[in-house]
XYZ file of C-alpha atoms in Angstrom:
314
model
C -37.691 69.611 4.970
C -38.595 71.969 7.810
C -36.728 74.972 9.222
C -36.537 75.153 12.994
C -34.718 77.179 15.658
C -33.311 75.885 18.911
C -31.417 77.041 21.991
C -28.547 75.162 23.597
C -28.485 75.532 27.369
C -25.758 74.406 29.758
C -27.016 72.728 32.933
C -24.753 72.808 36.014
C -25.098 72.020 39.711
C -23.219 74.109 42.279
C -22.925 73.655 46.025
C -23.037 76.556 48.475
C -19.326 77.220 47.871
C -19.875 77.532 44.114
C -18.138 74.214 43.383
C -19.390 72.445 40.258
C -20.661 68.904 40.786
C -20.427 65.781 38.640
C -23.880 65.346 37.128
C -24.136 61.578 37.645
C -23.215 61.822 41.374
C -23.580 65.490 42.296
C -23.536 64.955 46.069
C -21.286 61.930 45.901
C -24.068 59.489 45.093
C -27.271 60.856 43.492
C -27.708 60.829 39.707
C -29.235 64.013 38.288
C -30.589 62.091 35.276
C -33.190 60.466 37.532
C -34.008 63.746 39.271
C -34.470 65.454 35.888
C -36.806 62.677 34.777
C -38.858 63.085 37.961
C -38.947 66.865 37.486
C -40.252 66.481 33.928
C -42.909 64.046 35.124
C -43.878 66.537 37.808
C -44.468 69.406 35.371
C -46.399 67.007 33.122
C -48.727 66.274 36.026
C -48.649 69.763 37.603
C -48.822 72.726 35.226
C -46.561 75.670 36.129
C -48.145 79.129 35.931
C -46.483 82.522 36.266
C -46.693 86.078 34.958
C -44.209 87.149 32.281
C -42.552 90.559 31.914
C -45.533 91.837 29.895
C -47.987 90.975 32.650
C -49.468 88.029 30.747
C -49.990 84.580 32.200
C -47.489 82.002 30.997
C -48.132 78.285 31.343
C -45.412 75.621 31.132
C -46.034 71.890 31.059
C -45.253 68.839 28.937
C -47.331 67.693 25.986
C -46.526 64.085 26.918
C -44.529 62.179 29.548
C -40.755 62.309 28.965
C -38.989 59.466 27.195
C -35.782 58.296 28.835
C -32.958 56.382 27.136
C -30.965 55.098 30.089
C -28.015 53.759 28.077
C -27.431 57.018 26.183
C -28.509 59.069 29.255
C -30.944 61.337 27.456
C -34.501 62.508 28.033
C -36.669 63.966 25.295
C -40.185 64.945 24.334
C -42.236 68.114 23.900
C -42.733 71.004 26.278
C -46.100 72.738 26.067
C -45.605 76.502 26.415
C -48.595 78.823 26.436
C -49.112 82.568 26.742
C -52.300 84.566 27.253
C -52.849 88.261 26.597
C -52.120 88.216 22.874
C -54.521 89.798 20.392
C -57.644 87.839 19.491
C -56.712 84.985 17.160
C -58.921 83.861 14.264
C -58.421 80.434 12.688
C -59.627 80.289 9.087
C -60.388 77.516 6.628
C -57.821 77.210 3.838
C -60.499 76.427 1.265
C -63.141 79.037 2.127
C -61.163 81.667 4.095
C -64.007 81.663 6.607
C -63.331 81.819 10.329
C -63.507 78.323 11.802
C -63.117 79.470 15.389
C -61.739 82.385 17.383
C -59.424 82.473 20.393
C -59.999 85.504 22.685
C -56.907 87.367 23.877
C -57.421 86.247 27.469
C -57.248 82.577 26.460
C -54.015 80.604 26.495
C -52.365 79.937 23.118
C -49.855 77.070 23.352
C -47.021 75.734 21.231
C -45.208 72.422 21.519
C -41.417 72.747 21.793
C -39.212 69.712 21.269
C -36.480 69.242 23.873
C -33.633 66.844 24.564
C -31.674 66.648 27.827
C -28.269 64.958 27.999
C -26.738 64.123 31.403
C -23.429 62.337 30.686
C -21.315 60.466 33.178
C -18.159 61.996 34.653
C -18.993 65.530 33.452
C -19.710 68.616 35.544
C -22.367 69.839 33.146
C -25.231 68.564 31.042
C -27.159 70.225 28.223
C -30.726 71.009 27.293
C -31.552 71.538 23.638
C -34.987 73.106 23.288
C -36.893 74.384 20.303
C -37.441 78.145 20.221
C -40.606 79.828 18.967
C -40.722 83.565 19.698
C -42.525 84.473 22.919
C -42.834 80.801 23.864
C -39.210 80.530 25.007
C -39.036 78.792 28.402
C -35.473 79.296 29.689
C -36.481 81.327 32.760
C -39.414 79.061 33.560
C -37.221 75.943 33.469
C -34.493 77.356 35.714
C -36.993 78.611 38.295
C -39.197 75.522 38.428
C -36.379 72.941 38.374
C -34.739 74.664 41.362
C -38.045 74.739 43.241
C -38.470 71.026 42.579
C -34.835 70.379 43.570
C -35.300 72.187 46.900
C -38.543 70.290 47.556
C -36.517 67.052 47.508
C -34.327 68.359 50.327
C -31.272 69.470 48.324
C -30.993 72.806 50.130
C -27.208 73.092 49.702
C -27.235 72.958 45.890
C -28.337 75.219 43.062
C -29.035 74.331 39.422
C -27.711 76.937 37.004
C -28.934 77.079 33.395
C -27.092 79.383 30.987
C -26.758 79.949 27.252
C -24.175 77.698 25.592
C -23.257 78.838 22.060
C -21.393 76.187 20.092
C -17.866 77.380 19.280
C -17.912 75.747 15.838
C -21.277 77.338 15.014
C -20.061 80.748 16.220
C -16.884 80.510 14.124
C -18.891 79.530 11.055
C -21.376 82.357 11.679
C -18.629 84.977 11.866
C -16.589 83.587 8.956
C -19.508 83.300 6.517
C -21.735 86.112 7.747
C -21.889 89.807 6.861
C -20.871 92.520 9.313
C -23.733 95.045 9.478
C -23.188 97.051 12.679
C -20.519 97.959 15.242
C -21.236 99.530 18.637
C -18.397 101.335 20.413
C -19.170 101.586 24.131
C -17.712 103.863 26.789
C -18.828 103.582 30.395
C -18.942 107.351 30.825
C -20.724 110.269 29.200
C -18.609 113.201 27.966
C -19.182 116.531 29.703
C -19.219 118.404 26.381
C -22.016 116.725 24.447
C -22.221 118.811 21.281
C -24.886 116.886 19.415
C -27.168 114.922 21.754
C -29.575 114.175 18.904
C -26.959 112.384 16.775
C -28.791 109.291 15.469
C -25.531 107.324 15.485
C -24.856 108.015 19.145
C -26.872 106.973 22.184
C -26.425 108.038 25.806
C -27.851 105.159 27.827
C -27.591 105.659 31.581
C -23.871 106.098 32.130
C -22.907 104.656 28.734
C -21.873 106.493 25.603
C -22.660 104.209 22.640
C -21.531 105.125 19.133
C -23.103 103.009 16.386
C -21.539 102.421 12.977
C -24.017 101.107 10.379
C -22.484 99.139 7.518
C -23.697 97.845 4.175
C -22.202 95.612 1.550
C -19.048 93.574 1.950
C -16.779 94.781 4.768
C -14.285 91.929 5.014
C -11.272 93.996 6.231
C -13.332 95.548 9.030
C -14.912 92.206 9.861
C -11.477 90.619 10.140
C -10.442 93.416 12.497
C -13.383 92.989 14.919
C -13.035 89.212 14.608
C -9.428 89.566 15.776
C -10.625 91.639 18.754
C -13.275 89.027 19.554
C -10.691 86.247 19.599
C -8.738 88.040 22.331
C -9.505 87.952 26.028
C -9.639 91.430 27.588
C -9.660 91.861 31.349
C -12.497 93.982 32.683
C -10.293 97.037 33.242
C -8.470 96.839 29.866
C -9.801 99.097 27.099
C -10.444 97.713 23.607
C -8.663 99.624 20.815
C -10.574 100.748 17.737
C -9.225 103.317 15.285
C -7.602 106.180 17.173
C -9.559 105.594 20.380
C -10.211 102.844 22.965
C -13.485 101.628 24.462
C -14.804 99.784 27.496
C -16.445 97.240 25.206
C -17.308 96.717 21.554
C -20.208 94.748 20.144
C -20.858 93.881 16.518
C -23.815 92.451 14.611
C -23.388 89.665 12.053
C -26.115 88.532 9.658
C -25.950 85.045 8.187
C -28.423 82.650 6.642
C -31.458 84.734 7.639
C -30.355 85.130 11.246
C -28.739 88.000 13.180
C -26.415 87.576 16.145
C -24.723 90.135 18.390
C -21.155 89.404 19.505
C -19.460 90.956 22.541
C -15.693 91.476 22.461
C -15.414 91.391 26.284
C -18.687 90.060 27.722
C -18.800 86.907 25.605
C -21.162 85.187 28.063
C -23.947 87.435 26.729
C -23.878 85.782 23.289
C -27.112 83.884 22.721
C -27.037 80.221 21.755
C -29.866 80.364 19.188
C -29.214 78.413 16.010
C -31.211 77.345 12.994
C -31.453 73.745 11.832
C -33.184 71.933 8.994
C -35.260 68.898 9.926
C -35.101 66.144 7.330
C -38.708 65.069 6.952
C -39.494 62.659 4.117
C -41.707 59.647 3.531
C -39.670 57.469 5.894
C -39.243 60.017 8.701
C -41.850 61.262 11.131
C -41.387 64.773 12.467
C -40.661 63.366 15.950
C -37.889 61.165 14.564
C -36.435 64.110 12.619
C -36.269 66.183 15.809
C -34.649 63.274 17.644
C -32.030 62.645 14.941
C -31.106 66.332 14.595
C -30.813 67.102 18.312
C -29.047 63.829 19.074
C -26.471 64.447 16.338
C -25.758 67.955 17.660
C -25.133 66.565 21.149
C -22.892 63.705 20.044
C -21.027 65.553 17.295
C -20.423 68.989 18.822
C -20.987 68.806 22.599
C -20.117 65.323 23.877
C -18.288 63.672 20.944
C -16.853 61.017 23.251
C -20.396 59.623 23.485
C -20.530 59.112 19.717
C -20.534 55.308 19.974
C -24.035 55.551 21.433
C -25.571 57.393 18.488
C -28.901 56.541 16.936
C -30.310 54.747 19.986
C -33.999 55.343 19.226
């Protein structure tokens, strides 16, 4: 058994008018599955380099050429994501505790991240499931480089959008079984009569007045209340009621199964799609096969269940 984290990303193609395209014939004829395969081959052969928000060099490539399953319309393999600028890294022997070799901070330290891309027929979106390992996340790098590749093929009138895609069933389970540990009450204005600007439970961020309520123990009645707010759809100009006051937005933090997730009552698109999975690795399963089985089941059970008849095509 192995614990792993992954992100689920929605992949969409828009034309200049913002109209979503069918993925298997986005301009009336061309299949994005083939373009995605060619893009993955391109980054396998041509490493992408950029500078991250910390000023460190980030390198994105593939550890191996992508595997395509034409019938089930999936691509999978391992990204290779590397970052320089970390502290010097020493690798030690388990038996002697002596340093085997050292990696200077200006060298690139890479991690392999399993991915699976599904581009179904007759849908206006596909998905990318990609393993997540701390600073080695590659969402921004993928969106930037796939659009550059797309434009290089002459598709100037289209844009590929990649966004977080939390699974509704996973989110429901997270809220129902998790523990409410924090609520943030947000107003998009700062009061003129601030009496206690050093209040540790209140933050004035730009033009926002944020009051934080820290919670401990079991708070089921309060959790049910914020859950009810979350299940509603509030227009941008409608205030969210809480107690004797109303707020421009409310966020709350849920902890469950060793993971924390922030939920937004109004701006639900901000919710991250991270989720934890357990890979079933035993004597009959290689780690690659365990990744494949887990990611493939998520796609065909929760995202595109109508493709379920094609499961387990390995």
